[in-house]
mmCIF file of C-alpha atoms and ligand atoms in Angstrom:
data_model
loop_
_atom_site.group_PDB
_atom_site.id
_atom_site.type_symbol
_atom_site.label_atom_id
_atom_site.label_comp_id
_atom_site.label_asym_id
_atom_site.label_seq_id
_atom_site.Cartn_x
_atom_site.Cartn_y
_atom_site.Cartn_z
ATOM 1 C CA UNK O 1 27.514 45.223 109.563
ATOM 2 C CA UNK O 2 23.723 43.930 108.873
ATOM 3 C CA UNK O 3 23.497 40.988 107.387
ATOM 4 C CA UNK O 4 21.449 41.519 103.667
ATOM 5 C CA UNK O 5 20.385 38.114 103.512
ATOM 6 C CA UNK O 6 19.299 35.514 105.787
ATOM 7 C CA UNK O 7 19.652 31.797 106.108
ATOM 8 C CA UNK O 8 16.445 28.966 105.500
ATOM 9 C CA UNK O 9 18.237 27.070 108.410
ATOM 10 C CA UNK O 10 17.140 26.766 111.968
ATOM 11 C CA UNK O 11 20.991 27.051 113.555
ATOM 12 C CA UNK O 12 23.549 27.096 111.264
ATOM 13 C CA UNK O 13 24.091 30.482 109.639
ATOM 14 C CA UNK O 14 20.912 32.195 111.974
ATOM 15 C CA UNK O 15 23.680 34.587 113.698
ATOM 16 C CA UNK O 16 25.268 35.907 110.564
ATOM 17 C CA UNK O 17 28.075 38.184 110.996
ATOM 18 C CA UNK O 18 28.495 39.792 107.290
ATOM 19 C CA UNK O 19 31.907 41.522 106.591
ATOM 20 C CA UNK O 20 32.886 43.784 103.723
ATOM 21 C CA UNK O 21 36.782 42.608 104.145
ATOM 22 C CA UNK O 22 38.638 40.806 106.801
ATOM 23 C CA UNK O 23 41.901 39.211 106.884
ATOM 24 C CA UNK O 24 40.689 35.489 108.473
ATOM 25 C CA UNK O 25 37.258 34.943 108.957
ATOM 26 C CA UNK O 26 38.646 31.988 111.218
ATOM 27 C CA UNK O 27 40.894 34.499 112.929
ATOM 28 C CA UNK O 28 37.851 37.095 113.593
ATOM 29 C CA UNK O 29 35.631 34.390 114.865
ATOM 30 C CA UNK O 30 38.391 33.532 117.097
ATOM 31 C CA UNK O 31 38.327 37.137 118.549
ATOM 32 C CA UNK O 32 34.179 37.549 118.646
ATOM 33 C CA UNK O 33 34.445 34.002 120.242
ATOM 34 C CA UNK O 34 37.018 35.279 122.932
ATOM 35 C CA UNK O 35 34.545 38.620 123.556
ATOM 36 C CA UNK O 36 31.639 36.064 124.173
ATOM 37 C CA UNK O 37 29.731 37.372 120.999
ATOM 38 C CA UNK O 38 29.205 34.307 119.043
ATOM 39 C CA UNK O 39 25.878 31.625 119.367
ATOM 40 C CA UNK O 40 26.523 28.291 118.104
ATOM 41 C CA UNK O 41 26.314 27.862 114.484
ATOM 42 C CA UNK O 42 27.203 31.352 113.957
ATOM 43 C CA UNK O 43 28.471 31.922 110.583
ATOM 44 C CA UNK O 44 31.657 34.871 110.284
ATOM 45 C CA UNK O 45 31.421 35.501 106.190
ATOM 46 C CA UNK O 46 34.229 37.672 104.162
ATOM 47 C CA UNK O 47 33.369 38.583 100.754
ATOM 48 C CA UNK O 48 37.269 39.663 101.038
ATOM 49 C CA UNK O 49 39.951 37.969 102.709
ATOM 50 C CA UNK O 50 42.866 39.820 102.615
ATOM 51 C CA UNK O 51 45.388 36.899 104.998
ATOM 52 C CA UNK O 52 43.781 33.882 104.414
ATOM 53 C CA UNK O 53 45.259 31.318 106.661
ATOM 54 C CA UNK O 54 45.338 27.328 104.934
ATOM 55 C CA UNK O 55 46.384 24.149 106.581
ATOM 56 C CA UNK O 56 49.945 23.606 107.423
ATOM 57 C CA UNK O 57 50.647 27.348 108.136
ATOM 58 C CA UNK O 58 49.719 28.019 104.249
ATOM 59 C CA UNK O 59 47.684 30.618 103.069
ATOM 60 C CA UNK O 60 44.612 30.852 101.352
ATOM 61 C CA UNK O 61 44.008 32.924 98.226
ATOM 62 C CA UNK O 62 40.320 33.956 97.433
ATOM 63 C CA UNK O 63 38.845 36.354 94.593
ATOM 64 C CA UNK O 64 37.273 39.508 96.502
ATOM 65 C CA UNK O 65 33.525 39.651 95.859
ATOM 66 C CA UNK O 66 33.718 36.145 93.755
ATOM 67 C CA UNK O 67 34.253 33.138 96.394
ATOM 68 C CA UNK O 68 32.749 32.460 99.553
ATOM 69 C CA UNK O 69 35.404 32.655 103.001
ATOM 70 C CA UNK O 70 33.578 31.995 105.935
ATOM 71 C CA UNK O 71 33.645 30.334 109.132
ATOM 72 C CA UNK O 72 30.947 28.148 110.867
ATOM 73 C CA UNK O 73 31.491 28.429 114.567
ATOM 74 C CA UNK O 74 30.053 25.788 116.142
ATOM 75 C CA UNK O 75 29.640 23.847 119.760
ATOM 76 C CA UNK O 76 29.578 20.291 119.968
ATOM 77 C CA UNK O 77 28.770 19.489 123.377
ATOM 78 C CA UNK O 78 30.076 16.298 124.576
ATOM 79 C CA UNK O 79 32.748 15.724 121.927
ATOM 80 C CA UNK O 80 36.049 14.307 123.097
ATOM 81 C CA UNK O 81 38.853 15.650 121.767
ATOM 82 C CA UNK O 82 39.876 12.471 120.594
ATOM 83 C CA UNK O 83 36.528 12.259 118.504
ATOM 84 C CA UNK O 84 37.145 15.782 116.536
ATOM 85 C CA UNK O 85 37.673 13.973 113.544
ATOM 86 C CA UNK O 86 33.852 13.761 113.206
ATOM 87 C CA UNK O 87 33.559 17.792 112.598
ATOM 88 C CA UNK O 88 35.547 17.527 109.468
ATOM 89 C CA UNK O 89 33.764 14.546 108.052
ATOM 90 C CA UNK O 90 30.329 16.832 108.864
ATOM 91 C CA UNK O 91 32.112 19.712 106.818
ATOM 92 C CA UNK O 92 34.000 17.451 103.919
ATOM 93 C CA UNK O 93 30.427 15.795 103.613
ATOM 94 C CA UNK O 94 28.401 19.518 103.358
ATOM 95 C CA UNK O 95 31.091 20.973 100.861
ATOM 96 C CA UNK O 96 31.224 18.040 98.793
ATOM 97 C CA UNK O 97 27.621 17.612 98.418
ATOM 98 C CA UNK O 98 26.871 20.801 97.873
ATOM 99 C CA UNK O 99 29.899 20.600 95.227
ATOM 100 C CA UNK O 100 28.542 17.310 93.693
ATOM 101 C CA UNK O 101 24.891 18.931 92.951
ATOM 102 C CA UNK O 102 26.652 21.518 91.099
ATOM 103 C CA UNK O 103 28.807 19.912 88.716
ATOM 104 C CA UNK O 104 29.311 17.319 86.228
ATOM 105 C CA UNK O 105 32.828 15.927 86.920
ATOM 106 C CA UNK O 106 33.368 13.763 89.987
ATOM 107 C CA UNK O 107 34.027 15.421 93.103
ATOM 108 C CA UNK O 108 35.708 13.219 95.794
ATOM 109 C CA UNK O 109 37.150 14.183 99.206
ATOM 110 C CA UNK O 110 40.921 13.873 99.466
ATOM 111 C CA UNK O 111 41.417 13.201 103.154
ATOM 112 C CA UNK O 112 41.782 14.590 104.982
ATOM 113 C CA UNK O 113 39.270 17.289 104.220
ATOM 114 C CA UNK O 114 39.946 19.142 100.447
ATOM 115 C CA UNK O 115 37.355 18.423 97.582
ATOM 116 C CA UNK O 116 38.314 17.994 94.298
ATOM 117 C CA UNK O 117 36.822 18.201 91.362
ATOM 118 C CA UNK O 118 38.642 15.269 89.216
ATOM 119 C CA UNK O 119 42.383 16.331 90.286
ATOM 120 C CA UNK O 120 41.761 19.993 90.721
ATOM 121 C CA UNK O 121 41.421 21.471 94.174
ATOM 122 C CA UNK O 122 37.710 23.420 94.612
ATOM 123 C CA UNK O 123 37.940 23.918 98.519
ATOM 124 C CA UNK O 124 39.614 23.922 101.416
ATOM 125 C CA UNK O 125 38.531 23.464 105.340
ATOM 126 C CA UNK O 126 40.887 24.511 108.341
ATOM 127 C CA UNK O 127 39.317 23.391 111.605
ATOM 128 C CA UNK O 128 40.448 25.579 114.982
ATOM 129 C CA UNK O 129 39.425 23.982 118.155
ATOM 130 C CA UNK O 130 39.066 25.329 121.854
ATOM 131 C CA UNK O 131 39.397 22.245 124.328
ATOM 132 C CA UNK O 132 38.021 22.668 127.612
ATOM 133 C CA UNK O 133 39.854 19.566 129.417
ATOM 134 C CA UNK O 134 39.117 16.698 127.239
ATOM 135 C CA UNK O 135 36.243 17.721 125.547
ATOM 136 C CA UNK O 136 35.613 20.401 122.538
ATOM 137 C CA UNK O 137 34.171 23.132 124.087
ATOM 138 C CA UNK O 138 33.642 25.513 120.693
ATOM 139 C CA UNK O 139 34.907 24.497 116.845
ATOM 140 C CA UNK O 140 35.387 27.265 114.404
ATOM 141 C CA UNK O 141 35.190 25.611 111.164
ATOM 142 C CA UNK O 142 37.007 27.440 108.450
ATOM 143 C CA UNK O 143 35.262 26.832 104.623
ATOM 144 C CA UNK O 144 37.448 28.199 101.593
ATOM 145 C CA UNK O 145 35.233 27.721 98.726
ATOM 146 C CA UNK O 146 36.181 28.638 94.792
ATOM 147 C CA UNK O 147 32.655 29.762 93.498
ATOM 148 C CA UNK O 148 33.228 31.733 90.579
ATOM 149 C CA UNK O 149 36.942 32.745 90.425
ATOM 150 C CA UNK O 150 38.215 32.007 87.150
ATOM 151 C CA UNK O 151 42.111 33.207 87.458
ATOM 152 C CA UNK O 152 43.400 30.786 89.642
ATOM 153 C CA UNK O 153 46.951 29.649 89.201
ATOM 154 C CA UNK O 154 47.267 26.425 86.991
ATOM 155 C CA UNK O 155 50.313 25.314 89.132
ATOM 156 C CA UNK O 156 48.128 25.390 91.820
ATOM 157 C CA UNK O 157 46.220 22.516 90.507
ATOM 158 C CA UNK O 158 42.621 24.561 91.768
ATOM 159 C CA UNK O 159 39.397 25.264 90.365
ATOM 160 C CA UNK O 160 36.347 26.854 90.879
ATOM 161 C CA UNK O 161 32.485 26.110 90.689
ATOM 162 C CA UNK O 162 32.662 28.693 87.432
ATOM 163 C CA UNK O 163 35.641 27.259 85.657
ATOM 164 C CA UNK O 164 33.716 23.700 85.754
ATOM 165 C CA UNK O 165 30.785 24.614 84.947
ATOM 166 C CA UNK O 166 30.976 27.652 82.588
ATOM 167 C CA UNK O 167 28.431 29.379 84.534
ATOM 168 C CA UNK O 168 28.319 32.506 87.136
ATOM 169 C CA UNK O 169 27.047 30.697 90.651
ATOM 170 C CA UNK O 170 24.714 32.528 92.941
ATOM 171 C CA UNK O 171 27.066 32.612 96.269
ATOM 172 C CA UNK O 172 24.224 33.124 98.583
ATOM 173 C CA UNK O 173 22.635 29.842 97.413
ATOM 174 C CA UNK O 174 25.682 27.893 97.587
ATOM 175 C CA UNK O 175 26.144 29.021 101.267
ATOM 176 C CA UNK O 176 22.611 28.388 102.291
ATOM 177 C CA UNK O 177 23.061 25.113 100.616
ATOM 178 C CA UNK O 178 25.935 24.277 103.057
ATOM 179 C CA UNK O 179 24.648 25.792 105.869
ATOM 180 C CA UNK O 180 21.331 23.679 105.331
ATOM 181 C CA UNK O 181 23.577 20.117 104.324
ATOM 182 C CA UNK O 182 25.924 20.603 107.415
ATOM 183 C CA UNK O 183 22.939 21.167 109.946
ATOM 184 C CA UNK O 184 21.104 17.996 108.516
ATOM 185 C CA UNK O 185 24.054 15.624 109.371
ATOM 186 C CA UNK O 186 24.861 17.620 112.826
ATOM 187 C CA UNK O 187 21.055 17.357 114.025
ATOM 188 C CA UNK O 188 21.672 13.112 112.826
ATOM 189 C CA UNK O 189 24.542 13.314 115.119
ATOM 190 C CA UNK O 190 23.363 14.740 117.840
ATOM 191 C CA UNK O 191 20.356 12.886 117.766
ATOM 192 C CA UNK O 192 22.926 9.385 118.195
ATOM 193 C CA UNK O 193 22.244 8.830 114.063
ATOM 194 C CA UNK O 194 25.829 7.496 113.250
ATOM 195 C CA UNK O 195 24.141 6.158 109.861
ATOM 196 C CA UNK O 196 25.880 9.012 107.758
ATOM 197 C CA UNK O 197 29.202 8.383 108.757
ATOM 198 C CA UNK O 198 30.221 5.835 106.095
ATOM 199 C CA UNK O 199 29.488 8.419 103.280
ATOM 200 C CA UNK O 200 32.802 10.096 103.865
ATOM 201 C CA UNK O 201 34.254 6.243 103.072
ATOM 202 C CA UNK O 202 32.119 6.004 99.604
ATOM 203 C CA UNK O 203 33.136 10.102 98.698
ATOM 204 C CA UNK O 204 37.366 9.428 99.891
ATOM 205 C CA UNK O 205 39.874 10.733 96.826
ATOM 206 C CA UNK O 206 41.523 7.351 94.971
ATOM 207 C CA UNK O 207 39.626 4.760 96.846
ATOM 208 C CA UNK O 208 40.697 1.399 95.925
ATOM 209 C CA UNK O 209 43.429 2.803 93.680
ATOM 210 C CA UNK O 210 47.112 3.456 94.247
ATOM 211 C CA UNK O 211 47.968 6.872 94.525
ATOM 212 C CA UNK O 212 51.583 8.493 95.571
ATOM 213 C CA UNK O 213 52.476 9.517 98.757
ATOM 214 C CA UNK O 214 55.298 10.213 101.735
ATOM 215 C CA UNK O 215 54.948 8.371 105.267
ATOM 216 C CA UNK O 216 57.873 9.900 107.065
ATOM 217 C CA UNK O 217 58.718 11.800 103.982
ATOM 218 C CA UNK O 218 59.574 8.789 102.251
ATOM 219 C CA UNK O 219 57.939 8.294 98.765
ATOM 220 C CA UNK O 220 55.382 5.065 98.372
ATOM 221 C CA UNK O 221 52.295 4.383 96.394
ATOM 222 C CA UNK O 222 49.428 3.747 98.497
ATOM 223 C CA UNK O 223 45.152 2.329 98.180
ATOM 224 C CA UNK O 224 43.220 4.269 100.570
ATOM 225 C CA UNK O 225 40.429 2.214 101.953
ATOM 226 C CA UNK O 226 38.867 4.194 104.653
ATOM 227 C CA UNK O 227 39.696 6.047 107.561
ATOM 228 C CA UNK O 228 39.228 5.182 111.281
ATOM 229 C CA UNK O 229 37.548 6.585 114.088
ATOM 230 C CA UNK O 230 40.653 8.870 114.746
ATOM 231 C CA UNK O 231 40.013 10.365 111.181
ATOM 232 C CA UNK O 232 44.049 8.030 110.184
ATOM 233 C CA UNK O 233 43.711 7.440 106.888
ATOM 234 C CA UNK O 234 43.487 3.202 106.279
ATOM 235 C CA UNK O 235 45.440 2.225 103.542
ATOM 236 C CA UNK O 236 46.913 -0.863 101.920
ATOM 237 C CA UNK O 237 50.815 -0.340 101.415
ATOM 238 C CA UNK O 238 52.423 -1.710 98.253
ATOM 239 C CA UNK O 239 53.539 -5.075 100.259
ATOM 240 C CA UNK O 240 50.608 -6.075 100.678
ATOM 241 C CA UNK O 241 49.963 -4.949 104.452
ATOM 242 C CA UNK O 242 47.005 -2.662 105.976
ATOM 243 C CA UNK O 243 47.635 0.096 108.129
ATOM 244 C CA UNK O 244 46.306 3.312 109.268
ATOM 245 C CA UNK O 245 48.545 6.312 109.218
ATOM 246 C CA UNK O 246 48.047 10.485 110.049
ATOM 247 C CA UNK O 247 48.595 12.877 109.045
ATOM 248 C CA UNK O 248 51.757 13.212 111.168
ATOM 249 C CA UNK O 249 53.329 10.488 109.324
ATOM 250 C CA UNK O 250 51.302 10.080 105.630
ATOM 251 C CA UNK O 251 50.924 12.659 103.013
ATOM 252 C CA UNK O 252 49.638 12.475 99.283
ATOM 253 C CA UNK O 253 52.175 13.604 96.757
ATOM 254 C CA UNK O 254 51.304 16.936 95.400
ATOM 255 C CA UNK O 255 49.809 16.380 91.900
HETATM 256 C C1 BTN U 1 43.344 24.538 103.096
HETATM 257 O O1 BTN U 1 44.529 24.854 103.176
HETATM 258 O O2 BTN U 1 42.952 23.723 102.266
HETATM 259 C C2 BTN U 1 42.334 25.123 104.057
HETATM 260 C C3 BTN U 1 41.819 26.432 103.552
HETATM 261 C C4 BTN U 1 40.796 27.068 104.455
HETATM 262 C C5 BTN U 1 40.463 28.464 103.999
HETATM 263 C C6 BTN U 1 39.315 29.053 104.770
HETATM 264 S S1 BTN U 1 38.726 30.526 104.015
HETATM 265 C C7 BTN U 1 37.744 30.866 105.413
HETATM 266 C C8 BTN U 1 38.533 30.468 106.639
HETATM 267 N N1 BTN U 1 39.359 31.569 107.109
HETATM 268 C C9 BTN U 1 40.653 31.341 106.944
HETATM 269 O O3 BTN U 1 41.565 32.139 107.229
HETATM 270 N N2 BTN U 1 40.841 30.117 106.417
HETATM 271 C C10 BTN U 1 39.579 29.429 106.217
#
């Protein structure tokens, strides 16, 4: 399908593949990816996702027509595996921001990569990487964003841009918005800028205050602090001691 608007951005979002109703955007970037079809930065949008996929094999419910489902699909040449991390601190950053200019509660990321608006859940990122050896050869970076739902399950502990706010939000903006915020901090990156990093640490969900959690599905209160260059989540446990756990082993409670 043509595309009936086009991006102010000079990569991100320039190949825009525009689709009525899908069931993943991740999962049909995934195919166009394997048939050689996608540039870098290409953008795969659904203004219907019918089989949403979410992190931990969950799934990912969307309004048709009233959120914005889309995948970036990006290549970030040189980028050890070990280093991937960095791709959802670029995204977090992007959503949030783009979040934060919209709203007037606060709007924190809750590592590893959900933003919240106060305790309520306003997106969702699920990264897919293809490794070529020990490098990331392409990243397909999956954004789930509530714009103007307004029906979403209260057990669910989500919102949306509308519910905040009161107001009907222009989708196409807030997507060029993201597009624009994400390909600021990836040309910083790839130009060696490192500078922007630390923003993810001054944006993290409960920093500096306990919160509940599991490591190893046991139940603790922990104070995030920051996160280290593997993307584990630093944290000072209730005896006093400072470690760094993943995602593997720590978990906040659900609300
Ligand atoms: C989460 O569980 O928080 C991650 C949700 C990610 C949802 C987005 S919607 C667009 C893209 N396509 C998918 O199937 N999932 C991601």
């Amino acid at each position: 399908m043509e595309p009936v608007f086009s991006l102010r951005t000079a990569i991100m979002g320039q190949q825009l593949v525009e689709l009525d109703r899908v069931d993943s955007t991740n999962k049909h970037a995934a195919e166009l990816l394997s048939l050689s079809k996608l540039r870098h930065g290409a953008v795969i949008l659904a203004h219907e996702q019918t089989a949403g996929r979410g992190q931990r094999g969950r799934s990912w419910r969307s309004s048709a027509g009233l959120d914005l489902t889309f995948s970036l699909v990006v290549r970030p040449t040189g980028l050890r595996a070990e280093d991937q991390f960095l791709l959802s601190k670029l995204a977090a950053l992007a959503v949030h921001d783009v979040v934060r200019d919209r709203v007037s509660g606060d709007v924190r990321i809750k590592w590893p990569n959900d933003i919240l608006i106060e305790r309520a859940k306003v997106a969702g990122i699920l990264i897919q990487n293809e490794l070529a050896g020990e490098r990331i050869n392409w990243s397909i970076i999956g954004i789930g964003l509530n714009v103007n739902s307004t029906d979403l399950e209260a057990d669910l502990g989500a919102t949306s841009l509308s519910l905040s706010t009161g107001l009907v939000h222009d989708r196409n903006a807030v997507l060029q918005d993201l597009c624009q915020r994400f390909e600021e901090r990836w040309q910083r990156w790839e130009g060696g800028d490192t500078g922007w990093s630390t923003s993810y640490t001054d944006r993290l969900w409960s920093r500096g205050r306990w919160a509940a959690a599991t490591l190893d599905d046991n139940p603790l209160m922990i104070r995030p602090m920051d996160v280290d260059e593997r993307g584990r989540l630093i944290v000072e446990l209730e005896q006093g001691q400072v470690s760094a756990f993943g995602l593997d082993r720590l978990r906040f409670a659900p609300r």
